[in-house]
XYZ file of C-alpha atoms in Angstrom:
577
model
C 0.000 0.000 0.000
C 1.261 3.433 -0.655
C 1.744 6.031 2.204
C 1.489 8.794 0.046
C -2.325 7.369 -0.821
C -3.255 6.477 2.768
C -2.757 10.291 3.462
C -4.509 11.884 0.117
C -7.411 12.920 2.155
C -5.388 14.238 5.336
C -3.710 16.520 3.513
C -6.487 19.493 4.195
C -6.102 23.051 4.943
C -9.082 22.314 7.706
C -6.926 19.733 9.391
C -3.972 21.648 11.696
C -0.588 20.624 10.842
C 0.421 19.193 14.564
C -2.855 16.783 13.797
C -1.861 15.658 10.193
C 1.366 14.803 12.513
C -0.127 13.040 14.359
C -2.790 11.090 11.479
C 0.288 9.961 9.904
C 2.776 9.273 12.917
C 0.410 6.770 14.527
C -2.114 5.360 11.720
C 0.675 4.869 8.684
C 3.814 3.578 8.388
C 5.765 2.259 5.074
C 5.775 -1.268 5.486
C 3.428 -3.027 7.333
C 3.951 -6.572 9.195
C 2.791 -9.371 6.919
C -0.006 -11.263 9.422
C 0.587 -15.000 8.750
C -2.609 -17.520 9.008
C -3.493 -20.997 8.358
C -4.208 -21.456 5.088
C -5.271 -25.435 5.754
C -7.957 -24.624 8.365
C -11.358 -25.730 7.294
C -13.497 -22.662 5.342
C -17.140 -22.418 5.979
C -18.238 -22.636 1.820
C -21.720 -23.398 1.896
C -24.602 -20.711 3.751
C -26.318 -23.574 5.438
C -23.321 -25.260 6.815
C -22.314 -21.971 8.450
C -25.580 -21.238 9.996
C -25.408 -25.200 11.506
C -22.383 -25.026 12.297
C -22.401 -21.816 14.378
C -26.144 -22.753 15.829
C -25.748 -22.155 19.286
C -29.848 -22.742 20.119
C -30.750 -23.692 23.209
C -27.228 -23.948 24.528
C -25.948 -20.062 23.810
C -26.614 -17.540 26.741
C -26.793 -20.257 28.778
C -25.752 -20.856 32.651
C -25.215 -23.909 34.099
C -26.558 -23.902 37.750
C -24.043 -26.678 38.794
C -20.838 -24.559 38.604
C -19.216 -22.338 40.953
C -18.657 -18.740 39.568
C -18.079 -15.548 40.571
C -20.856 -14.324 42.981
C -22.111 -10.786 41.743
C -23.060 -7.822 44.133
C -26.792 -6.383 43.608
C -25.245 -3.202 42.347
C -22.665 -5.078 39.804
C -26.354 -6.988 38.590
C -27.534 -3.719 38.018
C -24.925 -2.198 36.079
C -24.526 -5.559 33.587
C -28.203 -5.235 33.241
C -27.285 -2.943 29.984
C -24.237 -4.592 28.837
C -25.902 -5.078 25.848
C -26.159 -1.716 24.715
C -23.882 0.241 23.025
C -23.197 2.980 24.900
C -22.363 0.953 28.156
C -21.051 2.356 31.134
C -18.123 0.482 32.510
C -16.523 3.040 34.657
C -19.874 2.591 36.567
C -19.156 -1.314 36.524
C -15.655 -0.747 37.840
C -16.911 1.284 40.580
C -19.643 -1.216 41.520
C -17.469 -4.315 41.483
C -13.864 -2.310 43.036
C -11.699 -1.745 40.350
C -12.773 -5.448 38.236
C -14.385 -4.171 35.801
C -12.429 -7.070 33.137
C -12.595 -9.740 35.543
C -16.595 -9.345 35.427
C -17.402 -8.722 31.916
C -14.695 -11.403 31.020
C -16.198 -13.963 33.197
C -19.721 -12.695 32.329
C -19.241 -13.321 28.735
C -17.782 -16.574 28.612
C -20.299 -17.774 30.936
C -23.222 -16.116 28.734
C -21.868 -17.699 25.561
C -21.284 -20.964 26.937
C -17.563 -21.081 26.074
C -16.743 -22.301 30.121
C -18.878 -25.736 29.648
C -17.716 -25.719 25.574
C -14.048 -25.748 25.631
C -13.873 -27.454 30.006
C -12.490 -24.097 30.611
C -11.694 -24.810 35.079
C -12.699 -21.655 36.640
C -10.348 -21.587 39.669
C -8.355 -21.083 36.716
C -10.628 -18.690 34.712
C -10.754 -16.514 37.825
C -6.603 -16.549 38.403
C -5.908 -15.360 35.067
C -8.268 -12.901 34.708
C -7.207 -11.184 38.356
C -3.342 -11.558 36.801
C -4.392 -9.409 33.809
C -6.115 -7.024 35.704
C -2.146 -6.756 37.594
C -1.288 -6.368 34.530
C -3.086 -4.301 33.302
C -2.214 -1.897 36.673
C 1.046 -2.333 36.169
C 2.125 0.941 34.914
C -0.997 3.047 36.179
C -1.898 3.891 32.577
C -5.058 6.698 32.956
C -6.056 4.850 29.453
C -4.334 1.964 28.731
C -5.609 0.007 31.727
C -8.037 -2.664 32.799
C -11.380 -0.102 32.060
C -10.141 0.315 28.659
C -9.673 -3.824 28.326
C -12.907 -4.378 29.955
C -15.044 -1.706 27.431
C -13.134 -3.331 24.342
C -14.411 -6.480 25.110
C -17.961 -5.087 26.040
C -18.372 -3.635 22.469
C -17.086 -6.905 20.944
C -19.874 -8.465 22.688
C -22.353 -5.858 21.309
C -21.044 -5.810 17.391
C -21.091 -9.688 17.728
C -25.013 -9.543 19.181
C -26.608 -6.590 17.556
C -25.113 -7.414 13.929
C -25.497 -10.758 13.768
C -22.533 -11.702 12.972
C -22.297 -14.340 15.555
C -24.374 -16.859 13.168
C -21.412 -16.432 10.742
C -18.553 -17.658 13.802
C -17.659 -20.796 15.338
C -17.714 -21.007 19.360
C -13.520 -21.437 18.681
C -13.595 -18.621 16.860
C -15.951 -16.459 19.205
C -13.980 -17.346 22.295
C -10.730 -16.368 20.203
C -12.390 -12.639 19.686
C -13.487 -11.981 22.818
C -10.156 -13.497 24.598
C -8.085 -11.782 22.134
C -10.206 -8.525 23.348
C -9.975 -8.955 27.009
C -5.336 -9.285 26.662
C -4.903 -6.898 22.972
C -3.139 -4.119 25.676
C -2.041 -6.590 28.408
C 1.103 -4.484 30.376
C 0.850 -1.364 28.426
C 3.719 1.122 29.252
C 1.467 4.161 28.378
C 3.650 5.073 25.900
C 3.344 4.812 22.035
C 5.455 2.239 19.544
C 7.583 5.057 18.524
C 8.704 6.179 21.978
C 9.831 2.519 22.304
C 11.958 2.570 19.304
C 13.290 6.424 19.717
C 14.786 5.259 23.608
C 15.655 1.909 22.433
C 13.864 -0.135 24.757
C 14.044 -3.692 25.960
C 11.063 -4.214 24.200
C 11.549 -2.223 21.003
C 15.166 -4.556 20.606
C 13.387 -7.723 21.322
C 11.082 -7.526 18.301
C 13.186 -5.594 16.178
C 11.121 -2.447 15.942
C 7.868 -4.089 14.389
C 4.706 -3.896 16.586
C 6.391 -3.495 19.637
C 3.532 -3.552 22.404
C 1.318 -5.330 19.966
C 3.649 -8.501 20.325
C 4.282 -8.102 23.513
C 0.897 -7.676 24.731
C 0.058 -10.754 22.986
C 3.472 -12.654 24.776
C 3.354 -11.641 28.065
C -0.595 -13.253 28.346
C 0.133 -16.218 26.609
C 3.530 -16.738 29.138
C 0.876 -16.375 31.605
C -1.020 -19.297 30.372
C 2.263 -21.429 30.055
C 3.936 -20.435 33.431
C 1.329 -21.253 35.683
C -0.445 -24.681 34.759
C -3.368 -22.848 37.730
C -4.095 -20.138 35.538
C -4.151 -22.107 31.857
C -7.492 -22.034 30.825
C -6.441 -23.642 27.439
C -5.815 -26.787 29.120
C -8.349 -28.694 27.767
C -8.385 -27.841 24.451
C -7.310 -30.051 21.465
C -3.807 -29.501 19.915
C -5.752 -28.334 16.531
C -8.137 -25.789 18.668
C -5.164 -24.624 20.229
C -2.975 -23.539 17.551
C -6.160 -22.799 15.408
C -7.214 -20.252 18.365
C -3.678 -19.008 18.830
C -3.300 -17.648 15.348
C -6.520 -15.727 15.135
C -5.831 -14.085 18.169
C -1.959 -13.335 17.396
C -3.508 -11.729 14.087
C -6.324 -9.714 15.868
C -3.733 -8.550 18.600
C -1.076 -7.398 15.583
C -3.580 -5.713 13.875
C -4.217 -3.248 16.597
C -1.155 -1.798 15.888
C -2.425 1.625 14.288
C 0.014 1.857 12.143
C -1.814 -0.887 10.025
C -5.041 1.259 9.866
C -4.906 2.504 6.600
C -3.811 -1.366 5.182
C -6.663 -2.631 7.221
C -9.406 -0.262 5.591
C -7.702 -0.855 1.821
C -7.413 -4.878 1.783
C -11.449 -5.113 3.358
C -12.782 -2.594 1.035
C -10.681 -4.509 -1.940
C -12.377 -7.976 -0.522
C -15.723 -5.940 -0.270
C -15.164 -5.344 -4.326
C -14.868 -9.390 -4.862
C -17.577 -12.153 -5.118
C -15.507 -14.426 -2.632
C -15.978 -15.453 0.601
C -14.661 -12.283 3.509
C -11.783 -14.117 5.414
C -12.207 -14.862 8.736
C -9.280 -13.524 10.517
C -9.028 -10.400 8.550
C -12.926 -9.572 9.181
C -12.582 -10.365 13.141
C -9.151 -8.201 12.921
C -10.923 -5.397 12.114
C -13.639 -6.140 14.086
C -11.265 -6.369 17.460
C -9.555 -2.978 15.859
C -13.005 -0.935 15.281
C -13.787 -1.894 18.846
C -10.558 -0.656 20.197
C -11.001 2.927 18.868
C -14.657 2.956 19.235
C -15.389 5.283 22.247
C -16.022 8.797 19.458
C -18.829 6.816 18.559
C -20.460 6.416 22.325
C -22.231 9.022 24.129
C -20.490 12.251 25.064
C -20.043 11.768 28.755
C -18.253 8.484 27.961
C -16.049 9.799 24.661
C -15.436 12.697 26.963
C -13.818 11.096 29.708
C -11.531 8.669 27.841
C -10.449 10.926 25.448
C -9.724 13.109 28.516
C -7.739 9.824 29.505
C -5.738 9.734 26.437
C -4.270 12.769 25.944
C -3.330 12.658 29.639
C -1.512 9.423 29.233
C 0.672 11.458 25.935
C 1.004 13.887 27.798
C 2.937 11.963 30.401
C 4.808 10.726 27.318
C 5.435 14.603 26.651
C 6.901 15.058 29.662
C 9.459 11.844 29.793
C 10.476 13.128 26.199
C 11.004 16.636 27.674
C 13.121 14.725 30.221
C 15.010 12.877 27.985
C 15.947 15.894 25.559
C 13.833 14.530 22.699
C 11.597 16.376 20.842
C 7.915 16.615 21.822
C 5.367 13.288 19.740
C 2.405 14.796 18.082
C -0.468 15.590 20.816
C 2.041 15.108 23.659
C 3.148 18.601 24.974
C 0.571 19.889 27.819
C 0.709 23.175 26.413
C 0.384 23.165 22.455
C -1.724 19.750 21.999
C -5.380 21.320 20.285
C -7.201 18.533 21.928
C -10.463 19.743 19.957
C -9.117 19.626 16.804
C -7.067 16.453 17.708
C -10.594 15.031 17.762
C -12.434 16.386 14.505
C -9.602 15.116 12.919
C -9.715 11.712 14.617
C -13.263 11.387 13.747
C -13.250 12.735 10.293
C -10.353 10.538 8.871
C -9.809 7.317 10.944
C -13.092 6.828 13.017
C -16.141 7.545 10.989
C -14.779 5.677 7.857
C -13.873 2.374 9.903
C -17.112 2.174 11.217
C -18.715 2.785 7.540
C -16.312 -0.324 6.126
C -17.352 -2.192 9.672
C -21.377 -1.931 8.174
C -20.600 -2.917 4.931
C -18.813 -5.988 5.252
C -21.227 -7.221 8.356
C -24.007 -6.446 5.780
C -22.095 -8.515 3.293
C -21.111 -11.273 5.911
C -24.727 -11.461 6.841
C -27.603 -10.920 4.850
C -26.838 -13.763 2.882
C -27.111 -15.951 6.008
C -30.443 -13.948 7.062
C -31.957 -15.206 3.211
C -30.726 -18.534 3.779
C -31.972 -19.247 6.861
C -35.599 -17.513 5.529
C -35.825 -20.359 2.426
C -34.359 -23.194 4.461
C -37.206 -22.420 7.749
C -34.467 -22.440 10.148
C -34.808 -19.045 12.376
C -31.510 -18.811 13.417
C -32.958 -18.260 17.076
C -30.135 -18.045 20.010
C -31.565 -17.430 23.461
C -30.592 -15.106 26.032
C -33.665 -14.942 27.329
C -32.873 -15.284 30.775
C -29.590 -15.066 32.509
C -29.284 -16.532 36.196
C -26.742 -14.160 37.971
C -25.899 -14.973 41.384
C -26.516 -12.617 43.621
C -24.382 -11.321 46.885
C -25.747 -14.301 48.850
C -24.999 -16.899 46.912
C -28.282 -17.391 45.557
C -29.212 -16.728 42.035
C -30.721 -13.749 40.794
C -32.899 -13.626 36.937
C -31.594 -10.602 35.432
C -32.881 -9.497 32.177
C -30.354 -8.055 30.063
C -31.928 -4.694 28.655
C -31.455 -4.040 24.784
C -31.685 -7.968 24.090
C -35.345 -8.069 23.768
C -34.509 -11.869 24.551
C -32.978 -13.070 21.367
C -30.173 -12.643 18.838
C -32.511 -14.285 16.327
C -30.813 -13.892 12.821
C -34.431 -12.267 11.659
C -33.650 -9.773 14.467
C -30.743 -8.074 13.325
C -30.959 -4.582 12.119
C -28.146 -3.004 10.481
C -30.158 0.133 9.918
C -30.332 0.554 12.999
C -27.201 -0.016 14.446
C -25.872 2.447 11.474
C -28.177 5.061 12.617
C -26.512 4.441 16.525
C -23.318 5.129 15.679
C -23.665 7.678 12.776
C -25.851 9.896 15.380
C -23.173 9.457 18.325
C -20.141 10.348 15.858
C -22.191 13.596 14.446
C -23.133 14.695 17.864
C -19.911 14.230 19.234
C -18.243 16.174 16.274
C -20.495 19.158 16.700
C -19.405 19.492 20.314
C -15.968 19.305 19.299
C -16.368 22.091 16.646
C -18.041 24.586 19.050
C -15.699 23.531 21.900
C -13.061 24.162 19.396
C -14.628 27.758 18.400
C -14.633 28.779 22.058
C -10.756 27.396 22.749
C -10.033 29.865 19.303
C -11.763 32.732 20.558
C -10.416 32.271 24.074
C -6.994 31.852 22.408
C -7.086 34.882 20.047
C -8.048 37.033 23.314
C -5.299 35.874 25.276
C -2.799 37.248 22.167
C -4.524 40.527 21.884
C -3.937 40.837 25.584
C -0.443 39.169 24.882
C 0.630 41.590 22.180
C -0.549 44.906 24.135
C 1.230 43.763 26.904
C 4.197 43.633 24.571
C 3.662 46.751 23.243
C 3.398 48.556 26.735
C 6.662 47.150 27.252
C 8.407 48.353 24.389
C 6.869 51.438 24.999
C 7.686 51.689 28.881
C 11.708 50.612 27.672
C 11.382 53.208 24.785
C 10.521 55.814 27.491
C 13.110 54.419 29.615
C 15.788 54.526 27.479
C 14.696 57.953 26.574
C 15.391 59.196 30.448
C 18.581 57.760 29.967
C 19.178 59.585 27.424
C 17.767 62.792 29.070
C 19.748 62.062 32.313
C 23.281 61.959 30.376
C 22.324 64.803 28.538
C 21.918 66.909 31.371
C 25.324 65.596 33.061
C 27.080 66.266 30.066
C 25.501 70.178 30.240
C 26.365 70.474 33.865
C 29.718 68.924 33.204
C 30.153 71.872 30.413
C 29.249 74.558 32.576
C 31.751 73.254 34.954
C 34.267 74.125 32.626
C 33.218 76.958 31.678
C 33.175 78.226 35.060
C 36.568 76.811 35.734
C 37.994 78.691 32.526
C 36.624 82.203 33.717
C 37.741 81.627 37.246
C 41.088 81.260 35.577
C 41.035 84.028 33.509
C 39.824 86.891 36.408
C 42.423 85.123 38.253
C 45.197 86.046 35.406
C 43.699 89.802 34.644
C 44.417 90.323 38.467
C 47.738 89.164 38.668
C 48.518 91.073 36.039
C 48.719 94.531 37.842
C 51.035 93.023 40.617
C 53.426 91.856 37.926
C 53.374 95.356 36.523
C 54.454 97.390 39.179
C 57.615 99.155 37.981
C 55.496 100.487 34.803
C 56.421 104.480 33.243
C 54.147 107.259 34.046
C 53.365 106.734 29.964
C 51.284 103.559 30.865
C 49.521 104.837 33.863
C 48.762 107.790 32.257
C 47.232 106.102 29.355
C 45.219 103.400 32.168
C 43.885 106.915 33.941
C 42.351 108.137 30.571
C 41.141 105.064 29.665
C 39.366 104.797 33.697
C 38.336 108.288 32.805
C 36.697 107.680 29.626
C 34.396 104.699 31.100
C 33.477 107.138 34.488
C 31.856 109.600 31.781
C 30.235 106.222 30.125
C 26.127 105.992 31.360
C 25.797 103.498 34.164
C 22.951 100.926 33.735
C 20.107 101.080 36.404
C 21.297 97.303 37.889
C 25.157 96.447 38.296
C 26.204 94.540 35.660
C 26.771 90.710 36.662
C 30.318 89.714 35.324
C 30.471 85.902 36.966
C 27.626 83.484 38.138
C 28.666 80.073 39.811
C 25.983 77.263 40.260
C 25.472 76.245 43.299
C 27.936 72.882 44.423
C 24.502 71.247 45.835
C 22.477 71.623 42.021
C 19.262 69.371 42.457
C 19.562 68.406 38.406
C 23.001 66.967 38.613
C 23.913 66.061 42.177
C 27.668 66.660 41.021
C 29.167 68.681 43.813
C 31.161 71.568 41.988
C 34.449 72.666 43.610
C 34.844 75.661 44.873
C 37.465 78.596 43.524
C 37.158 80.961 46.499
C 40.415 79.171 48.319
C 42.132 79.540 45.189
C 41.519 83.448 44.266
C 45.231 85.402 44.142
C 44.916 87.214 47.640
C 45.390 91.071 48.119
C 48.059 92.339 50.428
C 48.991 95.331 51.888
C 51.601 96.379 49.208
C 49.274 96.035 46.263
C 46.442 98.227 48.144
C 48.896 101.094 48.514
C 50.237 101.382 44.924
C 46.484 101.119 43.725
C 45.544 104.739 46.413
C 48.992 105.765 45.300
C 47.652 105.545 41.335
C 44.370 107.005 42.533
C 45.839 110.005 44.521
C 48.056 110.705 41.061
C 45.015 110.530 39.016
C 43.051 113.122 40.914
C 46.001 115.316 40.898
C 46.420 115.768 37.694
């Protein structure tokens, strides 16, 4: 399959770039892990030999009163009273039954199918490895990845196999293989994505040389579990050809969670969709197990809410470990960029919306020929669940109807027009909230940079004027600094001009005389009405320049005795003559 094809229709102006990222980071890749199968095991080719063959009748639903099982609470009874609608609550059934949400729905459903009695399944041993996954499952405290997310896979496995019908086209092998396969596809997830694994070069990521990393192991570590403990191996008692027949489909379902396989997956069921041959088996009940696994943008809000919520907390703890490690940040993972609206939309729009529409058609394929079958031959195709004995709290057993059953998954009951109309309304609803969630965190986000960029601009304009009293401050020390000078030059001057006359002293009559007409001359000159103000010194204490000036006065040539005489000598002359 080409990459560059998968992605034609995610390469949108509508779709942000950080969620193309992230379309094409997690749901492509180049080459995709060939998934090997049996090619020997027996194909169902004839209509009416698969609806004998997967007749359950009498025997399907059914509990057998003889066995000891799990002893439900009243308010666990309550809650699996709708576990067989679609948009069922199991974070209410993991409150009701303390955190075992898996280990009930598990047990439930094997019980309800008949799969315990079918394949001698021992339930001490039932019971042991379904609390081991649910340690498992705990093991790295996952807000998604964990036992509630196991537990509401398997729940919607059990609803697509009911409600569609496509039960009639299964064998029980095949049925217990889905729903086990459901209940261990994220057994010991780290929280963190394939990619992670392979940038840090993890244990893991080295073991299986890069290629569906947790998807292997997931599907390893429960199988170990089976092999280690002979208490906890509830394939005991199967044949060497169920065995090996069971363990392929579910290594195949298991692989093909890996999401970078979507695009494949949707290509090679809408190519078989095209053909007149028989749908294989494992490929239809891999994407089955897959549409399941991303299934919660097609339940009601409250529930899509909260685990998508879930989700982008778990990346974001991803975020933060690749912040730590000095790698750069995986699409949707850093706490403050991710647009978890948009993240969403796009989710819905490209990956979600048009599994689910494949999903339809090929169940409408798979089945309607068994529904016309079964109509011409008289055979109903009628499997009870009419009535389910659930033992209560006290040991005793308690009839629980399941609601949404209506008491039969009668062949003639299925409604695919129905169940399209379920999950089309659910996915548009959802959508819508999205968008105007996504409106509101633009808005919101728009505001916060108008008040963003005024803030900058107050700051540029509060340095601006900053730098500006700088300016003004140096300016004026550079003034003061000039006046300074220019007081210290005319000190010096008036300092030489009266020096001068003492230096003179032995001067001719010619020169006096010529100083007396000249003193003469500017007597007759008009005074002004004010003295004249030849020198003014700034203060030493100035308030604009806090520069203490220093002072001249000690420095002024002083005036003695011998100086004053010649001057009244000169004057005496003067008025004389």
């Amino acid at each position: 399959m080409d990459t560059e094809d998968e992605l034609s229709d995610i390469q949108s102006d509508s779709v942000p770039s950080e969620v193309r990222d992230w379309l094409a980071s997690t749901f492509t890749r180049q080459r995709c892990l060939k998934l090997r199968r049996n090619e020997d095991k027996p194909r169902f080719r004839s209509i009416v030999h698969a609806v004998q063959a997967g007749i359950f009748v009498e025997r399907m639903y059914r509990r057998t009163s003889n066995m000891a099982g799990l002893n439900y609470p009243p308010t666990v009874i309550t809650v699996l009273k709708h576990v067989d609608m679609w948009s069922f609550n199991v974070f209410a059934l993991n409150d009701t039954s303390g955190d075992h949400a898996l280990k009930i729905v598990f047990y439930e459903l094997l019980t309800r199918y008949d799969l315990i009695n079918h394949f001698k399944v021992p339930v001490s041993a039932l019971i042991s490895f379904v609390d081991s996954l649910e340690v498992g499952y705990s093991k790295h405290k996952n807000p998604y990845h964990n036992l509630m997310h196991a537990a509401d896979v398997t729940q919607t496995i059990h609803y697509l196999l009911l409600k569609t019908g496509i039960v009639h086209w299964l064998s029980e092998l095949e049925i217990f293989a889905v729903i086990f396969a459901a209940a261990i596809h994220d057994y010991e997830h780290t929280g963190t994505t394939n990619n992670f694994h392979i940038q840090t070069r993890s244990d893991t990521a080295m073991l299986y040389n890069d290629r569906a990393v947790l998807e292997n192991h997931h599907v390893s570590a429960a199988y170990r579990l089976l092999q280690d403990d002979d208490e906890m191996n509830i394939l005991s008692n199967l044949s060497k050809d169920d065995w090996r027949e069971l363990r392929n489909l579910v290594v195949e379902m298991v692989l093909a969670t890996d999401m970078s396989c979507h695009f494949q997956q949707v290509k090679v069921m809408k190519s078989l969709l095209q053909q007149p041959e028989t749908i294989d088996k494992p490929k239809a009940l891999s994407l089955l197990l897959h549409t399941a696994d991303i299934s919660h943008p097609a339940k009601q809000w409250d529930l899509h809410h909260r685990w998508t919520t879930s989700l982008l907390e778990e990346f974001f703890r991803q975020g933060d470990k690749e912040a730590a490690l000095g790698l750069p940040f995986s699409p949707l993972c850093d706490r403050k960029s991710t647009m978890v609206a948009q993240s969403q939309i796009g989710f819905i729009d490209f990956i979600v919306e048009p599994t689910f529409s494949v999903l339809t058609e090929m169940m409408e394929t798979i089945v309607t020929p068994l529904i016309e079958e079964a109509s011409r031959s008289g055979m109903d195709g009628f499997r009870r669940s009419s009535v389910n004995s659930v033992s209560g709290s006290d040991g005793k057993h308690s009839c629980v109807k399941s609601t949404g059953s209506e008491g039969s998954c009668s062949l003639t009951a299925v409604d695919f027009k129905s169940f399209k109309v379920t999950w089309i309304r659910e996915i548009r609803q959802n959508k819508e909230t999205w968008k105007a969630l996504a409106a509101k965190d633009h808005s919101e986000s728009a505001k916060k940079e108008e008040e963003d960029s005024g803030k900058e601009e107050n700051e540029a304009e509060e340095k601006k004027e900053s730098e500006k009293n700088v300016d003004r401050a140096k300016t004026g020390e550079e003034e003061i600094k000039t006046d300074v000078d220019k007081q210290e030059e005319e000190e010096n001057r008036r300092e030489l001009e009266e020096q001068r006359p003492e230096k003179e002293g032995g001067h001719n009559n010619l020169t006096d005389g010529h100083r007396g007409t000249k003193q003469r001359q500017s007597q007759n000159d008009i005074q002004p009405d004010c003295p004249l103000i030849h020198f003014y010194k700034r203060p030493s204490y100035c308030v604009s320049s806090y520069l203490l000036v220093r002072s001249k006065v000690n420095e002024i040539w002083p005036i003695d005795a011998r100086g004053k005489a010649r001057r009244l000598q000169r004057i005496s002359l003067r008025r004389r003559k």
